[in-house]
Coordinates of C-alpha atoms in Angstrom, one line a residue:
Chain A
M1 CA 140.8 207.2 69.3
K2 CA 142.1 206.9 72.3
R3 CA 141.0 204.2 74.5
F4 CA 140.6 205.1 78.2
P5 CA 143.0 202.4 80.4
W6 CA 139.7 201.9 82.7
M7 CA 141.2 198.4 83.7
S8 CA 144.2 200.0 85.5
V9 CA 142.9 202.3 86.9
A10 CA 140.2 200.6 88.5
F11 CA 142.9 198.2 89.7
V12 CA 145.2 200.5 91.1
A13 CA 142.3 202.4 92.6
L14 CA 140.9 198.7 94.2
C15 CA 144.5 198.6 95.4
I16 CA 144.3 201.8 97.3
L17 CA 141.1 201.4 98.7
A18 CA 142.5 197.6 99.9
S19 CA 145.3 199.6 101.4
L20 CA 143.3 202.5 103.7
A21 CA 141.1 199.5 104.8
D22 CA 142.6 197.0 107.3
A23 CA 145.5 195.5 105.7
T24 CA 146.2 192.9 108.2
A25 CA 143.3 191.3 107.3
L26 CA 144.4 191.1 103.2
E27 CA 147.8 189.9 103.8
Y28 CA 148.9 186.7 103.2
R29 CA 149.3 184.5 106.1
R30 CA 151.2 181.0 105.7
G31 CA 148.1 178.3 105.3
E32 CA 145.5 181.4 103.7
V33 CA 144.9 180.4 100.3
W34 CA 142.9 183.5 99.6
G35 CA 145.9 185.8 101.1
L36 CA 148.1 185.0 98.5
L37 CA 145.7 187.0 96.0
T38 CA 144.5 189.6 98.2
G39 CA 148.4 190.0 99.7
Q40 CA 149.2 191.5 96.4
M41 CA 147.1 194.4 96.7
I42 CA 148.5 195.6 99.8
H43 CA 152.0 197.2 100.9
W44 CA 153.9 197.2 103.9
T45 CA 155.0 201.5 103.3
P46 CA 153.8 204.2 101.4
R47 CA 157.0 204.2 99.4
M48 CA 156.1 200.6 98.3
A49 CA 152.9 201.5 97.5
I50 CA 154.6 204.2 95.3
F51 CA 156.7 202.5 93.4
D52 CA 154.6 199.7 92.3
L53 CA 151.5 200.9 91.8
G54 CA 152.9 203.9 89.9
M55 CA 154.1 201.1 87.7
L56 CA 151.6 198.8 87.3
L57 CA 149.3 202.2 86.5
A58 CA 151.9 203.9 83.8
L59 CA 152.8 200.3 81.9
G60 CA 149.1 199.3 82.4
A61 CA 147.5 202.7 80.8
W62 CA 150.4 202.2 78.3
L63 CA 149.3 199.1 77.1
E64 CA 145.6 199.7 77.0
I65 CA 146.0 202.8 75.4
R66 CA 148.0 201.3 72.3
G67 CA 145.2 198.6 72.0
D68 CA 146.9 195.6 74.3
R69 CA 144.2 195.6 77.1
R70 CA 143.6 191.9 76.9
L71 CA 147.3 190.9 76.8
A72 CA 147.9 193.2 79.5
A73 CA 144.7 191.3 81.8
V74 CA 146.4 188.4 80.9
S75 CA 150.2 189.4 81.8
L76 CA 148.4 190.7 85.5
G77 CA 146.6 187.4 85.6
L78 CA 149.8 185.1 85.1
G79 CA 152.0 187.4 87.4
A80 CA 149.8 187.3 90.3
V81 CA 149.0 183.1 89.9
L82 CA 153.3 183.3 89.6
T83 CA 153.7 185.5 92.4
A84 CA 151.2 183.5 94.6
V85 CA 153.6 179.8 93.7
A86 CA 156.5 182.0 94.5
V87 CA 155.2 182.9 97.8
H88 CA 153.8 179.4 99.0
L89 CA 156.9 177.8 97.5
S90 CA 159.4 180.1 99.6
P91 CA 159.2 178.5 103.5
D92 CA 160.7 181.0 105.7
L93 CA 157.6 183.8 104.5
S94 CA 154.9 183.7 107.0
Y95 CA 153.5 187.3 105.7
Y96 CA 153.8 188.4 102.2
R97 CA 152.2 191.8 100.7
G98 CA 153.1 193.4 97.2
S99 CA 152.2 193.8 93.8
S100 CA 155.5 193.7 92.3
G101 CA 155.0 190.7 90.6
M102 CA 152.1 191.6 88.6
A103 CA 154.1 195.3 87.6
S104 CA 157.4 193.1 86.8
A105 CA 154.7 190.7 84.5
L106 CA 153.7 194.4 82.7
F107 CA 157.1 195.8 82.7
V108 CA 158.3 192.8 80.0
L109 CA 155.4 192.3 77.9
A110 CA 155.3 196.1 77.6
A111 CA 159.0 196.3 76.8
F112 CA 158.8 193.2 74.3
R113 CA 155.9 195.2 72.6
I114 CA 158.2 197.9 72.3
A115 CA 161.3 195.4 70.7
D116 CA 159.0 194.1 68.0
S117 CA 159.4 197.7 66.7
P118 CA 161.2 197.7 63.0
D119 CA 163.5 200.9 64.3
P120 CA 167.2 199.3 65.6
W121 CA 168.1 201.7 68.4
T122 CA 164.2 201.0 70.0
R123 CA 164.5 198.0 69.8
T124 CA 168.0 197.7 71.7
L125 CA 167.0 199.5 74.3
A126 CA 163.9 198.0 75.3
L127 CA 165.8 194.4 74.9
A128 CA 168.4 195.8 76.7
A129 CA 165.8 197.2 79.3
V130 CA 164.3 193.6 80.0
A131 CA 167.6 192.0 80.0
L132 CA 168.6 194.3 83.1
F133 CA 165.4 193.5 84.5
L134 CA 165.5 189.9 84.7
A135 CA 169.7 189.8 85.5
K136 CA 169.0 191.8 88.3
A137 CA 165.8 189.6 89.8
A138 CA 168.0 186.5 88.9
F139 CA 171.2 187.4 90.6
E140 CA 169.0 188.4 93.2
S141 CA 167.3 185.2 93.7
F142 CA 170.0 183.5 93.3
A143 CA 172.7 185.1 95.8
G144 CA 170.0 185.6 98.1
E145 CA 170.3 189.1 98.8
T146 CA 168.9 192.2 97.5
L147 CA 170.6 195.3 95.8
F148 CA 169.9 198.6 96.8
A149 CA 166.5 197.5 98.8
G150 CA 164.4 200.0 99.5
P151 CA 163.6 200.5 103.6
L152 CA 160.7 198.0 104.9
P153 CA 159.4 197.1 108.5
D154 CA 162.0 194.6 110.5
G155 CA 161.8 191.1 109.6
V156 CA 160.5 192.0 106.1
R157 CA 162.8 191.5 102.9
V158 CA 161.9 191.4 99.2
V159 CA 161.3 188.3 97.6
P160 CA 163.2 188.7 94.2
L161 CA 162.1 185.5 92.8
V162 CA 158.8 186.8 92.5
H163 CA 160.3 189.6 90.2
L164 CA 161.5 186.9 88.3
L165 CA 158.8 184.9 88.2
G166 CA 156.5 187.9 87.1
G167 CA 158.7 188.8 84.5
M168 CA 158.6 185.4 83.0
A169 CA 154.9 186.0 83.1
G170 CA 155.1 189.2 80.6
L171 CA 157.6 187.1 78.4
T172 CA 155.5 183.7 78.5
D173 CA 152.1 186.3 77.4
H174 CA 154.3 187.6 74.6
L175 CA 155.3 184.6 73.3
I176 CA 152.1 183.3 73.3
L177 CA 151.1 185.9 71.2
R178 CA 153.8 185.7 69.0
T179 CA 153.1 182.1 68.5
N180 CA 149.4 182.8 68.0
G181 CA 149.8 185.4 65.8
A182 CA 152.2 183.4 63.4
A183 CA 149.9 180.5 63.0
R184 CA 147.4 183.6 62.5
R185 CA 149.4 184.6 59.6
A186 CA 150.0 181.4 58.4
L187 CA 146.7 179.8 58.5
R188 CA 146.2 183.4 56.5
A189 CA 148.5 182.9 54.0
T190 CA 147.2 179.4 53.7
A191 CA 143.8 180.5 53.1
S192 CA 144.5 182.6 50.0
R193 CA 147.0 180.5 48.3
P194 CA 145.0 178.7 45.5
S195 CA 143.8 175.3 45.8
S196 CA 145.9 172.4 43.7
T197 CA 143.2 170.2 44.6
A198 CA 139.9 170.5 43.7
P199 CA 137.1 169.7 46.4
G200 CA 135.7 166.2 47.1
L201 CA 138.1 164.8 44.4
Chain B
M1 CA 221.4 193.6 179.5
R2 CA 219.0 192.5 182.2
Y3 CA 216.6 194.7 181.1
R4 CA 216.6 193.4 177.8
K5 CA 216.0 190.0 178.9
T6 CA 213.2 190.4 180.7
I7 CA 211.6 192.7 177.8
L8 CA 212.4 189.2 175.5
W9 CA 211.2 186.9 178.3
I10 CA 207.7 189.0 178.8
G11 CA 207.5 190.7 175.3
L12 CA 207.6 187.4 173.3
P13 CA 204.6 185.3 174.7
L14 CA 202.9 188.8 174.6
L15 CA 203.5 189.3 170.6
L16 CA 202.9 185.3 170.5
A17 CA 199.2 185.7 172.3
A18 CA 198.4 189.1 170.1
T19 CA 198.8 186.9 166.9
G20 CA 196.7 184.1 168.0
C21 CA 194.1 186.9 169.0
Y22 CA 194.2 189.0 165.7
S23 CA 195.2 185.9 163.1
T24 CA 193.2 187.0 160.0
L25 CA 190.2 184.5 158.8
S26 CA 190.7 181.9 156.5
P27 CA 189.4 181.7 153.1
S28 CA 185.4 181.0 153.1
R29 CA 183.7 179.8 149.4
R30 CA 179.9 179.5 149.3
V31 CA 178.4 177.6 146.6
N32 CA 174.9 177.1 145.8
S33 CA 173.8 175.2 142.1
A34 CA 171.1 174.9 140.1
L35 CA 172.2 172.0 139.0
D36 CA 172.6 170.5 142.7
F37 CA 168.9 171.0 142.5
L38 CA 167.8 169.8 139.3
Y39 CA 169.6 166.8 139.2
P40 CA 170.1 165.9 143.0
Q41 CA 171.7 162.4 141.9
G42 CA 174.3 163.7 139.6
F43 CA 173.3 162.0 136.5
T44 CA 169.8 161.5 135.2
D45 CA 168.8 158.7 132.5
A46 CA 165.8 160.6 131.4
E47 CA 165.8 161.3 127.4
P48 CA 167.2 164.7 126.9
A49 CA 164.5 167.0 124.9
S50 CA 164.1 166.9 121.8
Q51 CA 160.9 169.5 121.1
V52 CA 160.5 172.9 122.4
V53 CA 157.3 174.6 122.0
L54 CA 157.2 178.3 123.4
K55 CA 153.7 180.2 123.0
L56 CA 154.2 184.1 123.5
P57 CA 154.3 185.9 125.3
V58 CA 155.6 183.1 128.0
R59 CA 155.0 183.4 132.0
V60 CA 158.6 183.2 133.5
G61 CA 159.5 182.1 136.9
L62 CA 162.7 183.4 138.6
A63 CA 164.3 182.2 141.8
F64 CA 167.4 181.6 143.6
A65 CA 168.3 177.8 143.3
P66 CA 167.9 176.4 147.3
S67 CA 170.8 175.8 149.5
Q68 CA 172.3 173.0 150.6
M69 CA 171.1 172.1 153.8
D70 CA 174.1 172.4 155.7
Q71 CA 175.0 175.9 154.4
A72 CA 174.1 179.2 155.6
D73 CA 173.2 182.1 152.6
P74 CA 175.4 185.2 152.7
I75 CA 172.5 187.0 151.7
T76 CA 169.0 187.0 153.9
E77 CA 166.1 185.9 152.1
E78 CA 164.8 189.9 151.9
Q79 CA 168.0 190.5 150.3
K80 CA 167.8 187.5 147.5
Q81 CA 163.6 189.2 146.9
R82 CA 165.3 192.1 146.3
L83 CA 168.0 191.2 143.8
L84 CA 165.1 189.0 142.3
A85 CA 162.8 192.4 141.6
R86 CA 165.8 193.7 140.0
V87 CA 166.3 191.0 137.7
A88 CA 162.4 190.9 136.8
E89 CA 161.9 194.4 136.4
A90 CA 164.9 194.5 133.8
F91 CA 163.0 191.9 131.7
K92 CA 159.5 193.4 132.0
K93 CA 160.5 195.2 128.8
H94 CA 160.8 192.3 126.7
E95 CA 157.8 191.4 124.3
A96 CA 158.4 187.4 124.4
I97 CA 157.5 187.8 128.5
G98 CA 154.4 188.2 129.7
H99 CA 154.6 188.0 133.1
I100 CA 157.5 187.3 135.4
E101 CA 157.2 186.0 139.0
V102 CA 159.3 186.1 141.7
V103 CA 159.3 182.7 143.2
P104 CA 160.2 182.7 146.8
T105 CA 162.5 180.1 147.9
I106 CA 161.0 178.4 150.5
Y107 CA 158.8 177.1 147.3
L108 CA 162.0 175.0 146.2
Q109 CA 163.4 171.9 148.2
P110 CA 166.6 170.8 147.8
G111 CA 167.3 168.5 145.4
G112 CA 163.6 168.9 144.6
S113 CA 164.2 168.6 141.0
F114 CA 161.7 168.9 137.5
G115 CA 159.0 167.5 139.9
N116 CA 159.6 170.5 141.9
L117 CA 159.4 172.7 139.2
D118 CA 156.2 171.1 137.7
Q119 CA 154.3 171.6 141.1
I120 CA 155.5 175.1 140.6
R121 CA 154.2 175.3 137.1
G122 CA 150.8 174.0 138.0
S123 CA 150.5 176.2 141.1
L124 CA 151.9 179.8 139.3
G125 CA 151.1 178.2 135.7
L126 CA 155.0 179.3 134.6
D127 CA 155.9 178.2 131.3
L128 CA 159.7 179.0 131.8
M129 CA 162.1 178.7 135.1
V130 CA 165.4 181.1 135.5
L131 CA 167.2 179.7 138.4
L132 CA 170.1 181.4 140.0
S133 CA 173.0 179.9 141.3
Y134 CA 176.6 181.7 143.0
D135 CA 179.5 181.1 144.0
Q136 CA 181.2 183.4 146.5
S137 CA 184.7 183.6 147.8
Q138 CA 185.9 185.6 149.9
F139 CA 189.5 186.2 150.9
T140 CA 190.9 188.2 154.1
D141 CA 194.9 188.8 154.2
S142 CA 196.8 190.8 156.7
T143 CA 199.0 194.3 155.5
R144 CA 201.7 195.9 156.7
A145 CA 199.4 197.4 159.0
S146 CA 198.5 195.2 160.6
W147 CA 201.7 195.4 163.3
T148 CA 199.3 198.0 165.0
Y149 CA 197.6 195.3 166.1
L150 CA 200.3 194.9 169.3
T151 CA 199.1 198.2 170.6
V152 CA 196.1 198.3 172.4
I153 CA 194.5 200.9 170.2
G154 CA 195.6 199.3 166.7
P155 CA 192.7 196.8 166.3
L156 CA 190.0 199.7 167.3
L157 CA 191.5 202.0 164.7
I158 CA 193.5 200.6 162.1
E159 CA 191.6 198.7 159.6
G160 CA 195.1 196.2 158.6
E161 CA 192.8 193.6 157.0
K162 CA 192.8 193.3 153.1
N163 CA 189.6 191.7 152.0
D164 CA 188.7 190.3 148.8
T165 CA 185.6 189.2 147.6
R166 CA 184.6 187.3 144.6
T167 CA 181.0 186.5 143.2
V168 CA 179.8 184.7 140.3
M169 CA 176.2 184.6 139.7
D170 CA 174.7 182.3 137.0
A171 CA 170.9 181.6 135.7
V172 CA 169.7 179.1 133.8
V173 CA 166.6 179.4 131.7
Y174 CA 164.7 175.8 131.4
D175 CA 161.5 175.3 129.5
I176 CA 159.7 173.2 132.4
R177 CA 157.7 171.2 130.1
S178 CA 160.2 169.9 127.9
R179 CA 162.9 170.4 130.6
A180 CA 164.9 171.6 128.1
L181 CA 167.5 174.0 128.8
L182 CA 167.4 177.0 126.7
F183 CA 170.0 179.3 127.4
R184 CA 172.2 180.6 130.6
A185 CA 173.7 183.9 131.5
A186 CA 175.9 184.5 134.2
G187 CA 177.8 187.9 135.8
E188 CA 180.5 188.5 138.4
S189 CA 182.3 191.0 140.5
T190 CA 184.9 191.5 142.6
V191 CA 184.6 193.8 146.0
K192 CA 187.6 194.7 147.5
G193 CA 188.3 196.5 150.8
H194 CA 189.5 196.8 154.1
S195 CA 188.5 195.9 158.1
S196 CA 190.0 195.6 161.2
P197 CA 190.0 192.4 163.6
L198 CA 187.2 193.6 165.7
N199 CA 184.8 194.9 162.7
E200 CA 185.8 192.1 160.3
Q201 CA 182.8 189.8 160.3
R202 CA 180.4 192.6 159.9
K203 CA 182.8 194.0 156.7
R204 CA 182.8 190.5 155.3
R205 CA 178.9 190.3 155.4
K206 CA 178.9 193.7 153.9
F207 CA 181.1 193.3 151.5
A208 CA 179.1 190.0 150.1
S209 CA 176.6 192.0 150.2
E210 CA 177.9 194.1 147.6
G211 CA 179.4 191.3 145.6
F212 CA 176.0 190.2 145.0
E213 CA 174.1 193.4 143.9
K214 CA 177.4 193.9 141.5
A215 CA 177.1 190.8 140.3
T216 CA 173.5 190.8 139.5
G217 CA 173.7 194.1 137.5
G218 CA 176.5 192.2 135.3
L219 CA 174.1 188.8 135.6
I220 CA 171.3 191.7 134.0
A221 CA 173.7 192.6 131.3
S222 CA 174.5 189.0 130.1
L223 CA 170.9 187.9 130.4
N224 CA 169.5 190.5 127.9
T225 CA 172.2 189.6 125.6
A226 CA 171.6 185.7 126.0
L227 CA 167.9 186.3 125.4
E228 CA 168.5 188.3 122.3
Q229 CA 170.4 186.0 120.9
F230 CA 168.3 182.9 121.7
E231 CA 165.4 184.7 120.2
E232 CA 167.0 184.9 116.8
Q233 CA 168.9 181.0 117.0
A234 CA 165.3 180.0 118.2
K235 CA 163.7 182.0 115.1
K236 CA 166.1 179.7 113.2
G237 CA 164.5 176.6 114.4
T238 CA 167.0 175.3 117.1
V239 CA 167.5 176.1 120.9
Q240 CA 171.5 176.3 120.7
G241 CA 172.3 175.6 117.0
P242 CA 172.3 172.2 115.5
G243 CA 172.7 169.0 117.4
T244 CA 170.4 170.6 120.6
P245 CA 166.5 170.6 120.6
A246 CA 164.1 172.0 118.1
I247 CA 162.3 174.9 119.3
A248 CA 159.1 176.5 117.6
M249 CA 157.8 179.7 118.8
Y250 CA 154.4 181.2 117.9
D251 CA 152.8 184.5 118.3
A252 CA 149.9 185.5 120.0
K253 CA 148.0 185.0 116.8
G254 CA 149.1 181.4 116.7
Q255 CA 151.3 182.3 114.2
Q256 CA 154.9 180.3 113.8
I257 CA 157.9 183.0 114.3
T258 CA 160.7 182.2 112.1
S259 CA 163.6 184.3 111.4
T260 CA 162.5 185.6 108.2
S261 CA 159.1 186.2 108.8
G262 CA 157.4 188.7 106.1
G263 CA 157.9 189.0 102.5
G264 CA 157.4 191.9 100.2
G265 CA 157.6 192.3 96.3
A266 CA 159.1 195.3 96.5
L267 CA 160.3 197.7 92.9
G268 CA 163.1 199.7 93.9
I269 CA 165.4 202.8 92.3
P270 CA 166.8 200.1 89.7
E271 CA 163.7 198.8 88.5
L272 CA 162.8 202.5 88.2
I273 CA 165.9 203.4 86.5
I274 CA 165.1 200.7 83.6
A275 CA 161.4 201.9 83.2
A276 CA 163.2 204.9 82.6
L277 CA 165.5 202.9 79.9
L278 CA 162.0 201.4 78.2
G279 CA 161.2 204.9 78.2
L280 CA 163.9 206.7 76.5
S281 CA 163.5 203.4 73.9
L282 CA 160.1 204.9 72.7
L283 CA 161.2 208.1 72.5
V284 CA 164.0 207.2 70.1
R285 CA 161.8 205.5 67.9
R286 CA 161.8 207.4 64.6
P287 CA 158.7 207.8 62.6
E288 CA 157.7 204.6 61.0

């Protein structure tokens, strides 16, 4: 039985409600720490909201339906925290809005989950997607310019570092899962192996 | 032969007399400098400004620098106020300027320096002061038509004098509190015209006035450009680039205004294409 992706649906619905309310009160302003989180729920333009929330909903729902709800939640949280760090470490940013950091985390996590497939074509395409995504974000972060950026209001620019760190959050989540999985497998193997020494000796 | 000598003896003194009566005016120059007003001693040993703080929108005062004691102005106070009102009107549309006050010249004393500006700041509540200076030169030369002055009706009907009026207007914008020069701009004009010996003074006054009107138009355009450049530069943290005083601008909410104030976490078309690649990877998966 497929699960209903209530977490993704609820979160995106919350973001839409926040956008309909007074967005200015929720946006991040330098010095307002709580804005680092609430600012990620609102957007500068409807187009930006559609891209960010659309990606969040699609990837989050896919991960939830296949049974990775906990993983998706960790990625969302880690993505939000790393986005907050990226924004806080950008001294030229006085304001911030956007949930692309969290969407990036889900994107990389989903790509790695697909890459776990034994099919070589699926694995190759998924890893190529991750590589392209991270390469674009890394290039933009270090070159200081954005490629094919959509229209934003005057004085607002895309922060590629957020995408890069969001992607890193997804990667970290995946690596933790693999490490835990490997540890669990090793533990199971140890437990099933017959003991050579008698207990108490 | 005898008549010819008589004509020479009578005509030559008349010609000299006529030349004396209608000789062209010497070039004139009228200068009014804001620096003479701000630094009457010619130098200053005061520490240069190091930090400028502006809270937008600012209140700006606008005035002509006062003339030197011994120099008459080429334009009247009424004309000055009209020119200042034109400049003020052009700047009202700038969001950074909350209020612009035309300050009568009488408020500024010759050589009053920053002490005088502090008084005005206190009484009118101004943040910035725009001081206008001018340098106007007038040249009058005789043309070939000036031979007609030798006739009786020539000086009345023929405008044989060529006038050139060159005007330069300069505006300096100071932060009164820190005494820092924020930016400056200039406008210039050349007015050409003709006059006769009888209306020469009146025409020169008219050309002087026209020169100021045209130069003011140029000054407004130049000030607009300088103000925009200043706003961009100030967002980067200095008044006029490295080596000049630091500046911090704050909006009405108290937030500092910087060159890139807003950031957005925005995914775009490239990310959508890459996500499509991800979707494709699911489609090509062979059944396990």
